[in-house]
Short mmCIF file of C-alpha atoms in Angstrom, two decimals:
data_model
loop_
_atom_site.label_atom_id
_atom_site.label_comp_id
_atom_site.label_asym_id
_atom_site.label_seq_id
_atom_site.Cartn_x
_atom_site.Cartn_y
_atom_site.Cartn_z
CA LEU D 185 0.00 -0.03 0.03
CA LYS D 186 2.84 2.40 0.61
CA GLN D 187 3.92 2.28 -3.01
CA ALA D 188 0.30 2.97 -4.02
CA PHE D 189 0.17 6.06 -1.98
CA ILE D 190 3.50 7.22 -3.47
CA GLU D 191 2.27 6.56 -6.95
CA ALA D 192 -0.79 8.60 -6.21
CA GLY D 193 1.49 11.69 -5.57
CA LEU D 194 1.41 11.70 -1.79
CA ASP D 195 4.41 12.39 0.39
CA ALA D 196 4.95 13.14 4.09
CA GLU D 197 4.75 17.01 3.54
CA LYS D 198 1.36 16.66 1.78
CA CYS D 199 0.07 14.33 4.59
CA ARG D 200 1.08 17.04 7.16
CA GLU D 201 -0.75 19.65 5.28
CA ALA D 202 -3.86 17.41 4.97
CA ALA D 203 -3.75 16.75 8.76
CA THR D 204 -3.46 20.35 9.64
CA SER D 205 -6.38 21.19 7.34
CA GLU D 206 -8.50 18.40 8.91
CA TYR D 207 -7.72 19.53 12.50
CA LEU D 208 -8.77 23.14 11.56
CA GLN D 209 -12.21 21.68 10.86
CA LYS D 210 -12.65 20.73 14.54
CA ALA D 211 -15.92 21.89 15.91
CA PRO D 212 -15.62 24.19 18.93
CA VAL D 213 -16.54 22.89 22.38
CA MET D 214 -19.34 24.79 23.70
CA LEU D 215 -18.89 24.79 27.36
CA THR D 216 -20.48 27.54 29.58
CA PRO D 217 -20.39 28.33 33.22
CA GLY D 218 -23.13 26.63 35.19
CA MET D 219 -23.61 23.96 32.48
CA ALA D 220 -25.24 20.75 33.80
CA PRO D 221 -22.85 17.77 34.01
CA ALA D 222 -24.94 15.82 31.52
CA ALA D 223 -24.89 18.65 29.01
CA ARG D 224 -21.03 18.92 29.47
CA ARG D 225 -20.61 15.25 28.74
CA ARG D 226 -22.67 15.55 25.61
CA ALA D 227 -20.68 18.49 24.43
CA LEU D 228 -17.38 16.75 24.97
CA GLY D 229 -18.73 13.57 23.34
CA SER D 230 -19.68 15.39 20.18
CA TRP D 231 -16.35 17.03 19.99
CA ARG D 232 -14.48 13.66 20.45
CA ASP D 233 -16.78 12.08 17.76
CA ASN D 234 -16.01 14.87 15.26
CA GLY D 235 -14.82 13.18 12.05
CA ALA D 236 -12.07 15.87 11.68
CA MET D 237 -10.09 14.27 14.56
CA ARG D 238 -10.17 10.85 12.93
CA PHE D 239 -9.24 12.17 9.50
CA GLY D 240 -6.46 14.33 10.91
CA ARG D 241 -4.98 11.32 12.74
CA PHE D 242 -5.20 9.23 9.59
CA TRP D 243 -3.10 11.79 7.57
CA GLN D 244 -0.68 12.05 10.47
CA LEU D 245 -0.11 8.34 10.74
CA LEU D 246 0.20 8.04 6.90
CA GLY D 247 2.72 10.76 6.84
CA LYS D 248 4.87 8.79 9.31
CA LEU D 249 4.74 5.74 6.91
CA LEU D 250 5.68 7.76 3.88
CA ALA D 251 8.55 9.53 5.74
CA GLY D 252 10.01 6.25 7.09
CA GLU D 253 11.79 3.26 5.49
CA ASP D 254 9.27 0.62 6.58
CA GLU D 255 7.08 -0.87 3.85
CA GLN D 256 4.22 -1.52 6.26
CA SER D 257 2.83 0.85 8.83
CA PRO D 258 2.59 -0.29 12.48
CA HIS D 259 -0.21 2.17 12.88
CA LEU D 260 -2.53 1.46 9.94
CA THR D 261 -4.14 -1.74 8.80
CA LEU D 262 -6.52 -2.14 5.87
CA GLU D 263 -9.25 -4.65 6.25
CA ARG D 264 -11.21 -5.72 3.14
CA ASN D 265 -14.89 -6.52 3.13
CA ALA D 266 -15.16 -5.65 6.82
CA ARG D 267 -18.54 -5.50 8.60
CA LEU D 268 -19.54 -1.81 8.90
CA PRO D 269 -21.37 -0.30 11.90
CA GLU D 270 -25.12 0.22 12.13
CA GLY D 271 -25.81 -2.67 9.76
CA VAL D 272 -24.98 -0.79 6.56
CA GLY D 273 -23.25 -3.83 5.00
CA THR D 274 -19.52 -4.41 4.40
CA GLY D 275 -16.74 -2.43 2.96
CA ASP D 276 -13.04 -1.48 3.26
CA VAL D 277 -11.97 -0.29 6.68
CA ILE D 278 -8.74 1.29 7.84
CA HIS D 279 -7.87 0.46 11.50
CA MET D 280 -5.67 2.94 13.32
CA ARG D 281 -3.61 2.41 16.51
CA TRP D 282 -1.13 4.74 18.09
CA SER D 283 0.28 6.11 21.34
CA SER D 284 0.86 9.78 21.91
CA ASP D 285 4.15 11.37 22.93
CA ILE D 286 4.51 13.50 25.84
CA THR D 287 4.14 17.07 24.67
CA ALA D 288 7.19 19.57 24.98
CA ALA D 289 5.16 21.74 27.33
CA TYR D 290 5.62 19.05 30.03
CA TYR D 291 9.39 18.50 29.48
CA ALA D 292 11.19 19.00 32.85
CA PRO D 293 13.66 17.26 34.96
CA THR D 294 11.84 14.06 35.87
CA LEU D 295 12.33 11.21 38.52
CA ILE D 296 10.51 8.08 37.61
CA LEU D 297 9.84 5.46 40.39
CA ASP D 298 8.05 2.29 39.48
CA ALA D 299 8.16 -1.26 40.56
CA THR D 300 7.60 -2.89 37.29
CA LEU D 301 8.25 -0.36 34.50
CA SER D 302 11.03 -1.61 32.27
CA GLU D 303 13.72 0.59 30.77
CA LEU D 304 12.48 -0.17 27.16
CA VAL D 305 8.96 0.93 28.00
CA THR D 306 10.17 4.06 29.83
CA ARG D 307 12.46 5.15 26.88
CA ARG D 308 9.36 5.18 24.68
CA PHE D 309 8.33 8.36 26.38
CA PHE D 310 11.66 9.55 27.92
CA PRO D 311 14.19 8.56 25.20
CA HIS D 312 16.96 10.71 26.90
CA ILE D 313 16.95 8.95 30.23
CA SER D 314 20.39 9.60 31.75
CA HIS D 315 20.55 7.23 34.57
CA VAL D 316 18.71 3.95 35.59
CA THR D 317 18.99 2.44 39.04
CA ARG D 318 17.62 -0.88 40.20
CA ILE D 319 16.78 -1.17 43.76
CA SER D 320 16.33 -4.52 45.46
CA VAL D 321 14.72 -4.88 48.88
CA GLU D 322 14.46 -7.73 51.35
CA LYS D 323 11.05 -9.06 52.52
CA PRO D 324 11.94 -11.47 55.30
CA HIS D 325 8.40 -11.56 56.63
CA GLN D 326 6.66 -12.26 53.27
CA ARG D 327 6.12 -15.86 52.36
CA ILE D 328 5.25 -16.82 48.78
CA THR D 329 3.81 -20.34 47.88
CA GLN D 330 3.32 -21.04 44.10
CA ILE D 331 1.88 -23.87 42.13
CA THR D 332 4.03 -25.18 39.26
CA ASP D 333 1.66 -27.35 37.17
CA ARG D 334 -0.74 -24.94 35.48
CA ALA D 335 -1.23 -21.36 34.63
CA VAL D 336 -4.95 -21.37 35.70
CA SER D 337 -6.31 -19.55 32.66
CA ALA D 338 -9.75 -17.96 32.36
CA SER D 339 -10.98 -21.14 30.63
CA MET D 340 -10.36 -23.04 33.76
CA VAL D 341 -12.31 -20.87 36.15
CA ARG D 342 -14.70 -18.53 34.27
CA PRO D 343 -17.90 -19.91 32.70
CA SER D 344 -18.93 -18.53 29.36
CA GLU D 345 -21.97 -18.60 27.09
CA SER D 346 -19.92 -20.18 24.35
CA ALA D 347 -18.78 -23.10 26.38
CA SER D 348 -20.71 -26.38 26.80
CA ASP D 349 -22.82 -27.10 29.84
CA ARG D 350 -20.30 -29.85 30.87
CA THR D 351 -17.33 -27.39 30.49
CA ASN D 352 -19.06 -24.70 32.50
CA THR D 353 -19.87 -27.22 35.23
CA THR D 354 -16.21 -28.11 35.48
CA ARG D 355 -15.20 -24.42 35.58
CA ARG D 356 -17.82 -23.69 38.40
CA ASN D 357 -16.52 -26.72 40.36
CA ASN D 358 -12.99 -25.20 40.18
CA VAL D 359 -14.39 -21.93 41.48
CA LYS D 360 -16.03 -23.83 44.29
CA ARG D 361 -12.67 -25.41 45.16
CA ILE D 362 -11.16 -21.95 45.39
CA HIS D 363 -14.05 -20.86 47.55
CA CYS D 364 -13.45 -23.66 49.98
CA LEU D 365 -9.76 -22.71 50.05
CA LEU D 366 -10.61 -19.24 50.94
CA LYS D 367 -12.91 -20.23 53.80
CA VAL D 368 -10.13 -22.26 55.28
CA MET D 369 -7.50 -19.56 54.75
CA ALA D 370 -9.76 -16.90 56.35
CA ARG D 371 -10.34 -19.17 59.33
CA ASP D 372 -6.56 -19.81 59.69
CA ALA D 373 -5.93 -16.04 59.35
CA ARG D 374 -8.26 -15.11 62.08
CA VAL D 375 -6.45 -17.69 64.37
CA ARG D 376 -3.06 -16.15 63.54
CA ARG D 377 -4.11 -12.64 64.03
CA ALA D 378 -6.05 -13.06 67.17
CA GLY D 379 -4.99 -10.35 69.66
CA LEU D 380 -2.90 -8.27 67.09
CA PRO D 381 -3.62 -4.62 66.98
CA ASP D 382 -5.14 -3.13 63.83
CA ALA D 383 -2.63 -1.26 61.49
CA ASP D 384 -3.41 2.46 61.08
CA GLY D 385 -5.44 3.19 57.91
CA ILE D 386 -5.91 -0.49 57.12
CA GLU D 387 -9.31 -2.12 56.67
CA SER D 388 -9.16 -4.54 59.70
CA THR D 389 -12.09 -6.58 58.51
CA VAL D 390 -10.15 -8.05 55.56
CA ASP D 391 -8.17 -11.10 56.36
CA VAL D 392 -7.66 -12.50 52.95
CA LEU D 393 -7.51 -10.68 49.58
CA CYS D 394 -8.41 -12.79 46.59
CA VAL D 395 -7.43 -11.31 43.14
CA GLY D 396 -8.25 -12.92 39.74
CA GLN D 397 -9.67 -12.31 36.34
CA LYS D 398 -12.84 -10.08 36.08
CA GLY D 399 -15.81 -12.38 36.44
CA VAL D 400 -14.17 -14.93 38.71
CA ASP D 401 -14.73 -12.50 41.66
CA THR D 402 -18.36 -12.40 40.76
CA GLU D 403 -18.67 -16.24 40.65
CA LEU D 404 -17.00 -16.48 44.05
CA VAL D 405 -19.39 -13.92 45.58
CA GLU D 406 -22.32 -15.77 44.11
CA ILE D 407 -21.32 -18.98 45.88
CA GLY D 408 -21.42 -17.13 49.17
CA GLU D 409 -19.82 -14.36 51.22
CA ILE D 410 -16.90 -15.30 53.39
CA ASN D 411 -16.26 -13.28 56.49
CA GLY D 412 -12.87 -11.60 56.28
CA VAL D 413 -12.42 -12.16 52.50
CA ARG D 414 -12.26 -9.41 49.93
CA TYR D 415 -12.52 -9.88 46.15
CA GLU D 416 -10.77 -7.79 43.47
CA HIS D 417 -9.98 -8.39 39.87
CA PHE D 418 -6.85 -7.66 37.82
CA ASN D 419 -6.21 -4.09 36.57
CA ASN D 420 -8.33 -2.77 39.49
CA LEU D 421 -5.60 -2.36 42.09
CA ARG D 422 -3.06 0.17 40.75
CA GLY D 423 -2.39 2.71 43.43
CA VAL D 424 -4.66 0.96 45.90
CA ASP D 425 -3.27 1.15 49.48
CA ARG D 426 -5.98 -0.30 51.69
CA TYR D 427 -4.74 -4.01 51.79
CA GLY D 428 -1.36 -3.37 53.58
CA GLY D 429 -2.49 -5.21 56.67
CA VAL D 430 -4.14 -8.36 55.17
CA ASP D 431 -2.93 -11.85 56.54
CA SER D 432 -2.95 -13.46 53.16
CA ILE D 433 -3.25 -12.72 49.30
CA VAL D 434 -4.54 -15.38 47.00
CA ILE D 435 -3.87 -14.73 43.32
CA VAL D 436 -5.97 -16.83 40.86
CA GLY D 437 -4.58 -17.24 37.40
CA ARG D 438 -3.06 -14.42 35.23
CA LEU D 439 -3.84 -12.09 32.40
CA ARG D 440 -2.94 -13.04 28.84
CA PRO D 441 -4.62 -11.46 25.96
CA GLY D 442 -4.61 -13.05 22.40
CA VAL D 443 -1.41 -13.03 20.55
CA SER D 444 -2.50 -10.67 17.83
CA ASP D 445 -3.96 -8.26 20.40
CA ILE D 446 -0.62 -8.18 22.05
CA GLU D 447 1.18 -7.65 18.80
CA ASP D 448 -1.15 -4.79 17.90
CA ILE D 449 -0.58 -3.14 21.29
CA ALA D 450 3.12 -3.41 20.76
CA MET D 451 3.03 -1.76 17.36
CA ALA D 452 0.79 1.08 18.63
CA PHE D 453 2.86 1.59 21.73
CA PHE D 454 6.36 1.51 20.17
CA GLY D 455 5.56 2.74 16.76
CA ARG D 456 7.37 -0.12 15.20
CA SER D 457 6.42 -3.21 13.22
CA VAL D 458 6.65 -6.49 14.98
CA THR D 459 7.20 -10.00 13.67
CA ARG D 460 3.85 -11.68 13.86
CA GLN D 461 3.70 -15.22 15.07
CA GLU D 462 2.26 -17.84 12.71
CA SER D 463 0.32 -19.62 15.55
CA ILE D 464 -2.47 -17.96 17.36
CA SER D 465 -1.06 -19.27 20.74
CA PRO D 466 2.17 -18.28 22.39
CA VAL D 467 5.17 -20.60 22.28
CA THR D 468 5.86 -22.55 25.45
CA HIS D 469 9.29 -22.77 26.99
CA MET D 470 11.01 -23.88 30.22
CA ALA D 471 11.27 -21.23 32.75
CA GLY D 472 12.33 -21.36 36.48
CA LEU D 473 10.98 -20.23 39.85
CA ARG D 474 13.79 -18.95 42.00
CA LEU D 475 13.48 -20.52 45.49
CA THR D 476 14.89 -19.30 48.92
CA SER D 477 16.78 -22.59 49.09
CA GLY D 478 18.78 -21.57 46.08
CA ASP D 479 17.21 -24.20 43.85
CA VAL D 480 15.17 -23.49 40.65
CA ALA D 481 11.72 -25.17 40.12
CA PRO D 482 11.16 -25.66 36.40
CA VAL D 483 7.84 -24.49 34.95
CA GLN D 484 6.30 -24.35 31.44
CA ASN D 485 5.56 -20.72 30.58
CA GLU D 486 4.26 -19.10 27.39
CA ILE D 487 6.35 -16.45 25.50
CA LEU D 488 6.25 -14.44 22.44
CA THR D 489 9.15 -14.48 20.02
CA ASP D 490 9.09 -10.88 19.00
CA PRO D 491 11.03 -8.75 21.59
CA LEU D 492 8.63 -5.79 21.63
CA ALA D 493 5.51 -8.05 21.83
CA SER D 494 7.27 -9.96 24.56
CA GLU D 495 7.86 -6.77 26.53
CA VAL D 496 4.12 -5.90 26.27
CA LEU D 497 3.14 -9.35 27.42
CA PHE D 498 5.46 -8.87 30.55
CA GLN D 499 3.73 -5.63 31.35
CA ILE D 500 0.31 -7.14 31.09
CA ARG D 501 1.04 -10.48 32.81
CA GLU D 502 4.08 -10.43 35.04
CA ALA D 503 3.91 -6.86 36.09
CA GLU D 504 0.29 -7.09 37.11
CA LEU D 505 1.08 -10.14 39.33
CA ILE D 506 3.97 -8.29 40.95
CA GLN D 507 1.77 -5.29 41.50
CA VAL D 508 -0.92 -7.41 43.27
CA ILE D 509 1.68 -8.96 45.49
CA GLY D 510 2.81 -5.50 46.39
CA ARG D 511 -0.71 -4.53 47.64
CA GLY D 512 0.08 -6.47 50.79
CA ARG D 513 3.18 -4.26 51.52
CA GLY D 514 5.38 -7.16 52.34
CA VAL D 515 8.36 -4.80 52.67
CA ASN D 516 6.74 -3.27 55.72
CA ARG D 517 5.87 -6.48 57.56
CA ILE D 518 7.48 -7.54 60.87
CA ALA D 519 7.57 -10.92 62.50
CA ASP D 520 4.32 -10.45 64.38
CA ASN D 521 2.41 -9.57 61.12
CA PRO D 522 3.78 -11.59 58.25
CA LEU D 523 2.29 -11.72 54.79
CA GLN D 524 1.19 -15.05 53.17
CA VAL D 525 1.00 -15.01 49.32
CA LEU D 526 -0.46 -18.00 47.41
CA LEU D 527 0.08 -17.89 43.66
CA LEU D 528 -2.42 -20.09 41.86
CA THR D 529 -0.51 -19.78 38.62
CA ASN D 530 2.90 -21.05 37.42
CA VAL D 531 4.09 -17.84 35.69
CA ALA D 532 7.74 -17.25 36.58
CA LEU D 533 8.25 -13.95 38.23
CA PRO D 534 11.37 -12.04 39.37
CA VAL D 535 10.65 -12.80 42.95
CA THR D 536 11.85 -15.47 45.43
CA VAL D 537 9.46 -18.31 46.08
CA ASP D 538 9.47 -20.03 49.53
CA CYS D 539 7.55 -23.15 48.63
CA VAL D 540 6.24 -24.77 45.43
CA THR D 541 3.29 -27.04 45.21
CA THR D 542 0.57 -28.04 42.66
CA TRP D 543 -3.15 -27.27 42.19
CA GLY D 544 -4.11 -30.72 43.28
CA GLU D 545 -1.93 -30.58 46.46
CA VAL D 546 -3.36 -27.20 47.48
CA MET D 547 -6.87 -28.14 46.91
CA GLY D 548 -6.61 -31.56 48.50
CA GLU D 549 -4.90 -30.22 51.54
CA ARG D 550 -7.48 -27.47 52.04
CA LEU D 551 -10.51 -29.59 51.21
CA THR D 552 -9.77 -31.90 54.01
CA LYS D 553 -9.87 -29.14 56.46
CA THR D 554 -13.65 -28.83 56.36
CA ARG D 555 -15.03 -27.36 59.60
CA ASP D 556 -13.66 -26.09 62.88
CA GLY D 557 -13.39 -28.84 65.42
CA ASN D 558 -13.60 -31.79 63.06
CA GLN D 559 -10.88 -34.16 64.01
CA ALA D 560 -12.33 -37.15 62.04
CA LEU D 561 -14.00 -37.56 58.64
CA PRO D 562 -15.81 -40.39 56.98
CA ASN D 563 -13.87 -42.35 54.39
CA SER D 564 -16.87 -42.62 52.14
CA PRO D 565 -17.17 -40.14 49.12
CA SER D 566 -20.97 -40.21 49.32
CA GLU D 567 -20.94 -39.50 53.13
CA LEU D 568 -18.35 -36.70 52.67
CA THR D 569 -20.64 -35.20 49.98
CA ARG D 570 -23.76 -35.57 52.35
CA CYS D 571 -22.08 -34.25 55.51
CA PHE D 572 -20.17 -31.33 53.93
CA PRO D 573 -21.91 -30.34 50.65
CA GLU D 574 -20.32 -26.87 50.61
CA THR D 575 -16.88 -28.41 50.57
CA PHE D 576 -17.31 -31.75 48.74
CA PHE D 577 -19.79 -30.55 46.15
CA THR D 578 -19.58 -33.84 44.17
CA ALA D 579 -18.80 -37.38 45.10
CA GLN D 580 -15.97 -37.36 42.56
CA ALA D 581 -14.44 -34.42 44.31
CA ALA D 582 -14.43 -36.32 47.59
CA ARG D 583 -13.16 -39.44 45.77
CA ASP D 584 -10.16 -37.47 44.29
CA VAL D 585 -9.21 -36.05 47.70
CA LEU D 586 -9.41 -39.39 49.41
CA ARG D 587 -7.27 -40.93 46.68
CA SER D 588 -4.71 -38.16 46.93
CA LYS D 589 -4.47 -38.72 50.70
CA LYS D 590 -4.22 -42.57 50.20
CA ARG D 591 -6.43 -43.22 53.19
CA GLY D 592 -6.78 -47.05 53.48
CA ASN D 593 -9.00 -47.26 56.50
CA SER D 594 -12.10 -45.48 57.67
CA TYR D 595 -11.50 -42.76 60.30
#
């Protein structure tokens, strides 16, 4: 397409002139003192929807393509016979994606502090960074336990309309397992925290913070409220500082958009083309969890082959998990108020893990701790289901736990 534009007589200068001409057609925003909030929103909405803004941006992005050496634009994609809005049929559509630079008016000496922002991402907006310092901190009173056998994707714990009834039943059963786990952890947290003073500014009613994909939190709440447990979803905790006194954090799964979506974000963000993968799924490779013992626990993780797309994936997946762990403020903990973190995903993070386990081991161990004061349980799956329906929601679930514990005699 680049050559077609050149043959049509277009160049970067003409595109700049066209963009300027389009931007001059912007409708003024009619805001007046005392204007009702709803009227202000309508006025701003009509300004944002003005066609001049879209056409101006198109000429600006096309000018970048014609001024550069790349044959394909990271910002513009032509889709033939695309479905048009409002049911008007099909036609050719140009998709635009971009990220805006920091305007010169905001240039000033800048100190950037962030736990997960990489140098590559930072230089996208601050290309003339003069000094980068990495600070490591000890967290002796934070204990991380992580599973190694599965990523716990949305397809494992979030029912959907497109899935079969059988698949959704399996997913809901997995959510029930997590719910049972949270009940036990909340009970254990109350025992550990008995008599401890409340931290200033901390919600003392929260013992366990559970974070997962959006929708999983709703499924857990629908099963039943648990005293002392608070639910949040990924991308809803940045800057939140009210969970610095929780006893435990349970992280269910991880974020991972589709490969093409990640590649599109990378091209929009960095303004450069990426090498697209042929497969619709990421490539798997062996990674390692760094253990406090000095050993490394091997895990299978998904990666992208293009370095820019891989960086975007890290910011979406790994960085979000690190940010969630940080909500517990492990760096501020003392021996009397340690932080317990349970990672129900096998994503390898740049943190030190104290204990590794598996999904089955975690659920099996917790499911056998059914009620306060129960020192003995029946060895029959049907009896376990009858006596403790909220914990052993199917006979098969009880059978799996009994098999994992290898109980040979009734007790």
